[in-house]
mmCIF file of C-alpha atoms in Angstrom:
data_model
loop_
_atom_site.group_PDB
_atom_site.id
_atom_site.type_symbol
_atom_site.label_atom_id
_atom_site.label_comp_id
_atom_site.label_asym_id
_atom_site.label_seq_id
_atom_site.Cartn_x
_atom_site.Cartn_y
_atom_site.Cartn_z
ATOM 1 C CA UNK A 38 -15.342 -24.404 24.507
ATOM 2 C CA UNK A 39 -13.586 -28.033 23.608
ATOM 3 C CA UNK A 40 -11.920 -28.749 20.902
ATOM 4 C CA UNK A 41 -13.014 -32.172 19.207
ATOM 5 C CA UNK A 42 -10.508 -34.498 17.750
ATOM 6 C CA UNK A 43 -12.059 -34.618 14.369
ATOM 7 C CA UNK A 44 -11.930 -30.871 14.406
ATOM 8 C CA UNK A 45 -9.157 -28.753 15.973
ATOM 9 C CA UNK A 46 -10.808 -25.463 14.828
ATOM 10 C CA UNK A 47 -12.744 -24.514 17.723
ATOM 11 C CA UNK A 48 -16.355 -22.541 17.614
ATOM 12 C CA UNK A 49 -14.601 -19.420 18.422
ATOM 13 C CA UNK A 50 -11.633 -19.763 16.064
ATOM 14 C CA UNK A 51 -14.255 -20.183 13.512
ATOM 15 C CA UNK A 52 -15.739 -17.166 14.599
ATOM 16 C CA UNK A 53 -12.787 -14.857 14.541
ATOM 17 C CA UNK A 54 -11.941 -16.286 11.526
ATOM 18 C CA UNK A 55 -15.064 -15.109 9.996
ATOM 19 C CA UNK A 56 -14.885 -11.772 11.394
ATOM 20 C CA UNK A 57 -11.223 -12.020 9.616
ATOM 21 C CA UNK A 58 -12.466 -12.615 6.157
ATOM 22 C CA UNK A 59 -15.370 -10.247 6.474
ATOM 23 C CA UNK A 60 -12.932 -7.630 7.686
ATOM 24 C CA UNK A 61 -10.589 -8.145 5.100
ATOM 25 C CA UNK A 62 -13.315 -8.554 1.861
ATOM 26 C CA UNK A 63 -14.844 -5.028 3.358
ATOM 27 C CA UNK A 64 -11.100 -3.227 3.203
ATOM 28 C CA UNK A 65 -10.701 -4.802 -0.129
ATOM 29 C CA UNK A 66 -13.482 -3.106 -1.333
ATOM 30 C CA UNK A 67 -12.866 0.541 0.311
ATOM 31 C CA UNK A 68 -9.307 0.350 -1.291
ATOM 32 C CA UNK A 69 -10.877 -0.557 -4.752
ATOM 33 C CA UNK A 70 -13.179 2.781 -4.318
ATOM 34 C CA UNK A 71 -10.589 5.071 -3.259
ATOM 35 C CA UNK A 72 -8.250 4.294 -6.233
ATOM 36 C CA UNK A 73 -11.836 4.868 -8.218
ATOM 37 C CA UNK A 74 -11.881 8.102 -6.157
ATOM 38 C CA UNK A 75 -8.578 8.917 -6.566
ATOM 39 C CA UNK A 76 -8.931 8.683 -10.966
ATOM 40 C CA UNK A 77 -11.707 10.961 -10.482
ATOM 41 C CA UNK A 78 -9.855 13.452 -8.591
ATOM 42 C CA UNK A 79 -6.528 13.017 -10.908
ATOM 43 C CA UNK A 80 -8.158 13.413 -13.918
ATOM 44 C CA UNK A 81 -10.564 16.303 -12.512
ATOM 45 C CA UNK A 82 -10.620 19.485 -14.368
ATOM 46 C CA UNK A 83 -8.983 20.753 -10.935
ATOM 47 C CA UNK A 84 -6.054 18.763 -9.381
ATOM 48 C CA UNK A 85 -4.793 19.520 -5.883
ATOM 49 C CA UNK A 86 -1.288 18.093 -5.732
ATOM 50 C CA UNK A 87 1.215 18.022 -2.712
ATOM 51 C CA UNK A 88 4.531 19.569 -3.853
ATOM 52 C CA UNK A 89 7.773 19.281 -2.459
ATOM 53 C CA UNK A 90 9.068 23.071 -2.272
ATOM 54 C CA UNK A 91 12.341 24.231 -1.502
ATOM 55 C CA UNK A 92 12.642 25.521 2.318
ATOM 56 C CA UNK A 93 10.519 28.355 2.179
ATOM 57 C CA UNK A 94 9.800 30.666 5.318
ATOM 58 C CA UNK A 95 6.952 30.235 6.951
ATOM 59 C CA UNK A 96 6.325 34.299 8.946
ATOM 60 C CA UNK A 97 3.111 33.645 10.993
ATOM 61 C CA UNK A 98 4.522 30.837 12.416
ATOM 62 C CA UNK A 99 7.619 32.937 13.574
ATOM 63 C CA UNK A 100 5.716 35.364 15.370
ATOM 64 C CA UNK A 101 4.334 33.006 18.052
ATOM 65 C CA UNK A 102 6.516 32.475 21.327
ATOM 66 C CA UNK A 103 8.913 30.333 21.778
ATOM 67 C CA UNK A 104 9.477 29.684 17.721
ATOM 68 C CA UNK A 105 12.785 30.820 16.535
ATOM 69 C CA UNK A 106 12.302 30.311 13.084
ATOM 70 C CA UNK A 107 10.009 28.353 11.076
ATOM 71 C CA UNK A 108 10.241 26.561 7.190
ATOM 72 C CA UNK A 109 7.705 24.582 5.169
ATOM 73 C CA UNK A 110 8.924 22.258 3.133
ATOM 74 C CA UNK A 111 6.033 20.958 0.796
ATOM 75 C CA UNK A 112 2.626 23.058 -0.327
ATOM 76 C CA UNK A 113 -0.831 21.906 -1.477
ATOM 77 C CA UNK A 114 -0.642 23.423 -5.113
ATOM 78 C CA UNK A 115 -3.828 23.652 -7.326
ATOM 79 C CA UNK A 116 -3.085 22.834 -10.815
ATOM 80 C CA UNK A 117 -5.699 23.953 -13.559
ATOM 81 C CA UNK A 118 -3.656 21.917 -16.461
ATOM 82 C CA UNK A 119 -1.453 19.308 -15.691
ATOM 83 C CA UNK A 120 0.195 17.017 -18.732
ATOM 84 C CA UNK A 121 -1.511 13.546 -19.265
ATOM 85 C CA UNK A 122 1.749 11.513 -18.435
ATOM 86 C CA UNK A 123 1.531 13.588 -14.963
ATOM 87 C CA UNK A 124 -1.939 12.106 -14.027
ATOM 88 C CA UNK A 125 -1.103 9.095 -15.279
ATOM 89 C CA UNK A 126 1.999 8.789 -12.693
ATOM 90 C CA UNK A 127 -0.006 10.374 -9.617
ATOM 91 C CA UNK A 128 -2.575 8.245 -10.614
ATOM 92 C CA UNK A 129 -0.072 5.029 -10.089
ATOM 93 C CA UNK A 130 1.073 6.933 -7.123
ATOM 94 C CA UNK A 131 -2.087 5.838 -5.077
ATOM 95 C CA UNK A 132 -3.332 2.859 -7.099
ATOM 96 C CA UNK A 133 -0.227 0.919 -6.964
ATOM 97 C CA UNK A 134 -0.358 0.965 -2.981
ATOM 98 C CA UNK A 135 -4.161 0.381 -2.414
ATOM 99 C CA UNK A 136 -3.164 -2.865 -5.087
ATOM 100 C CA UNK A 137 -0.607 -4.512 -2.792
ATOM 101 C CA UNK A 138 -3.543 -3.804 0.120
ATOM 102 C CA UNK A 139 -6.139 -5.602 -1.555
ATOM 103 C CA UNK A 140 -3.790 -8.535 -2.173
ATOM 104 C CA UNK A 141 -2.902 -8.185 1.533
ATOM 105 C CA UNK A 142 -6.463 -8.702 2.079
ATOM 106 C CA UNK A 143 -7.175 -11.017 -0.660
ATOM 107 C CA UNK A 144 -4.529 -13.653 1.603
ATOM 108 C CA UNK A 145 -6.243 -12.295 4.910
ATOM 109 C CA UNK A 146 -9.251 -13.404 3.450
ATOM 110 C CA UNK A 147 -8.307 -16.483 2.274
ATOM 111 C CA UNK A 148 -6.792 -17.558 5.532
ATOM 112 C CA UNK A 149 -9.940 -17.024 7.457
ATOM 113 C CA UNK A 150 -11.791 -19.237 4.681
ATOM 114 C CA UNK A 151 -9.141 -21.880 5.179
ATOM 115 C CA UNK A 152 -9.087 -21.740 8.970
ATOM 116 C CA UNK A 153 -12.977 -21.994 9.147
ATOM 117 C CA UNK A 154 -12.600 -25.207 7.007
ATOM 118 C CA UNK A 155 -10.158 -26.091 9.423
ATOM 119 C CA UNK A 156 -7.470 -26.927 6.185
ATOM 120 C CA UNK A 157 -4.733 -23.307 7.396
ATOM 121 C CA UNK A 158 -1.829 -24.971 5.882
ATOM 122 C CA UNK A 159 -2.854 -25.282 2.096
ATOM 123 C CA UNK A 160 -0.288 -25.714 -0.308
ATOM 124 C CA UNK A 161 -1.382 -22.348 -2.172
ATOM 125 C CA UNK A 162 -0.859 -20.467 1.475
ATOM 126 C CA UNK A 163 3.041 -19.756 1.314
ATOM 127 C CA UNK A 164 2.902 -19.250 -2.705
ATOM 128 C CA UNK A 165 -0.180 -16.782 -2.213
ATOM 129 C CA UNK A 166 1.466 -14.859 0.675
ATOM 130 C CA UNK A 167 4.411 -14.850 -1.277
ATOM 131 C CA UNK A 168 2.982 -13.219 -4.236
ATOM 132 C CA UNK A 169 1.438 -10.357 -1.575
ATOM 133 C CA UNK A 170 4.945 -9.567 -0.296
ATOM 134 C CA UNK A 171 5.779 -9.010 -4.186
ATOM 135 C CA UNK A 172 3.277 -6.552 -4.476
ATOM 136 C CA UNK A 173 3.611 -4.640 -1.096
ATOM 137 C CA UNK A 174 7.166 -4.684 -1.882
ATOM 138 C CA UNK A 175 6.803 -3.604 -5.795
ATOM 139 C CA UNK A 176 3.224 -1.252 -4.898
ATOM 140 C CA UNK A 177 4.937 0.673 -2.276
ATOM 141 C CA UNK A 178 8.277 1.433 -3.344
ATOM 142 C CA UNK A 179 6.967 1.873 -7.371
ATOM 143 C CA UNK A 180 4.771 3.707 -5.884
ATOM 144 C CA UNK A 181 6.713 6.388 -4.612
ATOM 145 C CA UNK A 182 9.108 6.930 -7.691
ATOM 146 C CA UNK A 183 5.899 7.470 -10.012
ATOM 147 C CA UNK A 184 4.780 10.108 -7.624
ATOM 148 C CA UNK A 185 8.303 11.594 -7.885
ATOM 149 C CA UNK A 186 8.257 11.302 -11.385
ATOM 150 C CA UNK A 187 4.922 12.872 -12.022
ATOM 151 C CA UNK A 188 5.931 16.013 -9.680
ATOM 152 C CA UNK A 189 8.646 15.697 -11.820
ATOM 153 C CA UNK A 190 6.836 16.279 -15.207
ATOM 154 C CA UNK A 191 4.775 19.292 -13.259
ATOM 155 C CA UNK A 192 7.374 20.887 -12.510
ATOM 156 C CA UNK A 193 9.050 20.898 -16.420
ATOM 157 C CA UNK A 194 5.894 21.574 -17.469
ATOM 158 C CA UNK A 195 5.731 24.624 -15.099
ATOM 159 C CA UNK A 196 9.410 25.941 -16.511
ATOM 160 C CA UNK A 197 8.732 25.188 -19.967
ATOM 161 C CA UNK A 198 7.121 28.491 -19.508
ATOM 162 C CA UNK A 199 8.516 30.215 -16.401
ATOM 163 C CA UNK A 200 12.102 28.991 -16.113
ATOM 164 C CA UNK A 201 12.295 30.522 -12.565
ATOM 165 C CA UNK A 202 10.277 27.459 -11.046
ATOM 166 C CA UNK A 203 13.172 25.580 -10.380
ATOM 167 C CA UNK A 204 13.833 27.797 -7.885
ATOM 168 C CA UNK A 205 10.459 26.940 -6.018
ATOM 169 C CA UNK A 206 10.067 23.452 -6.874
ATOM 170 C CA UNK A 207 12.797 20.888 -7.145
ATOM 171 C CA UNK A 208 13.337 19.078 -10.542
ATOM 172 C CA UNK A 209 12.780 15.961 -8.968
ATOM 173 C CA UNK A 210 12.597 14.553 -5.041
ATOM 174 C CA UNK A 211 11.336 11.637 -3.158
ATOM 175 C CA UNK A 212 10.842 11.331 0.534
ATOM 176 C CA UNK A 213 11.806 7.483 0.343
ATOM 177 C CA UNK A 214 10.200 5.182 2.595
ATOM 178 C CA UNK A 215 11.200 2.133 2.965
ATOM 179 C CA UNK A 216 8.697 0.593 5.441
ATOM 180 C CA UNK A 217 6.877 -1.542 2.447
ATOM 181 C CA UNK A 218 10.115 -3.163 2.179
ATOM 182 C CA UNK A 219 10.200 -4.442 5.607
ATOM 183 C CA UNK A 220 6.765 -5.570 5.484
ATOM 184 C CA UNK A 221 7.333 -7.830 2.687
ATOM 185 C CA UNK A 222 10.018 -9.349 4.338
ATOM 186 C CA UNK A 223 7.711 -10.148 6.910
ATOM 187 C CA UNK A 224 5.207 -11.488 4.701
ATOM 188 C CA UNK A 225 8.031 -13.521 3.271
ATOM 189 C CA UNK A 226 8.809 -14.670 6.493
ATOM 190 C CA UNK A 227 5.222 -15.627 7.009
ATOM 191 C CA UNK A 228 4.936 -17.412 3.838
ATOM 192 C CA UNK A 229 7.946 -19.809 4.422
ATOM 193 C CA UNK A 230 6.144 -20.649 8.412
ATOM 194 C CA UNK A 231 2.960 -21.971 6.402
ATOM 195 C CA UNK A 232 5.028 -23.880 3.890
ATOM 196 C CA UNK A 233 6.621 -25.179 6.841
ATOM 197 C CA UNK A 234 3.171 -25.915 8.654
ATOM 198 C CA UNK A 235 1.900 -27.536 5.262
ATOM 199 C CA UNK A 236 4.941 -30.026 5.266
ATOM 200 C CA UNK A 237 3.962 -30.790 8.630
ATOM 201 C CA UNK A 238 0.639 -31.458 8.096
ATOM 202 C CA UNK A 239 1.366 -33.489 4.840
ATOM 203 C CA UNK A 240 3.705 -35.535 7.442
ATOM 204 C CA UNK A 241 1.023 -35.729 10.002
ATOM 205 C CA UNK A 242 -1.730 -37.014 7.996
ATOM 206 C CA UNK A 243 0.655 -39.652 6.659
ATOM 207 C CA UNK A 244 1.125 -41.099 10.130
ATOM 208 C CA UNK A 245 -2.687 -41.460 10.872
#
């Protein structure tokens, strides 16, 4: 397929485009019904929550061959009452990720709508991709401290009446990762290339 000189979007960039967009609209919409999911399951009269523990043995894995010795350092607990700030913070936990996805996908989107109009390099591009490397950066990272703080408030809950807790569960841990970080930088990166590209354009159409 040709490329005309009124249009520079091919047939098959239009496609993938499409295929883009649709892609992105449908994860969108999964992430917006698992943090619906995830509500139900934090606020469910049952809560299943994965605890950090201090290094624990783990026996029947020490009996098999060729194992030395063998620790477990978290454990699927099942809470029957949890405190309603502890939800809350679990609840952030997941939602606050799945929101910096669907603005991921919200931009993904976008771009395939401006790329099948043929128009990539829209003055909203670098400012919208901007505002998605904001919200990885702040979704995953705030993310991961309201999960530590909600273990947190389990576990004082938990010694309020059984001081020996601490002993089983830490006060308050994260496993830090940092890898939202990095992709916002990227998506920074990303969104000074298409204000770039849009100056360009601007420049380009000016010449014709």
């Amino acid at each position: 397929m040709t490329r005309t000189v009124d249009s520079p979007v091919s047939p098959a960039d239009r496609i993938g485009a499409r295929v883009v967009a649709t892609g992105a609209a449908l994860i969108a919409a999964v992430s917006v019904f698992a943090v619906i999911r995830g509500a139900l399951d934090v606020f469910g009269a049952v809560v299943t929550v994965r605890m950090p523990v201090h290094a624990a043995a783990a026996p029947t894995l020490s009996g098999i061959d060729g194992i030395r010795s063998a620790e477990y350092i978290q454990a699927d607990v099942a809470f029957a009452t949890l405190p309603a700030a502890a939800r809350w913070m679990l609840l952030l936990e997941g939602a606050l990720p799945a929101l910096a996805i669907i603005g991921v996908c919200a931009v993904a989107w976008w771009l395939g709508v401006s790329l099948v109009r043929a128009r990539p390099f829209r003055r909203t591009m670098s400012t919208t991709i901007g505002l998605a490397a904001c919200l990885v950066a702040a979704g995953g990272m705030f993310g991961q401290l309201c999960g530590g703080i909600g273990r947190g408030m389990i576990v004082d809950h938990l010694a309020s009446t059984d001081p020996d807790v601490y002993e089983v569960f830490p006060a308050f841990a994260i496993d830090l990762n940092l890898a939202p970080l990095g992709w916002a930088f990227a998506l920074a990166l990303v969104a000074t290339a298409f204000e770039v590209g849009h100056r360009l354009q601007r420049d380009t159409e000016g010449l014709v």
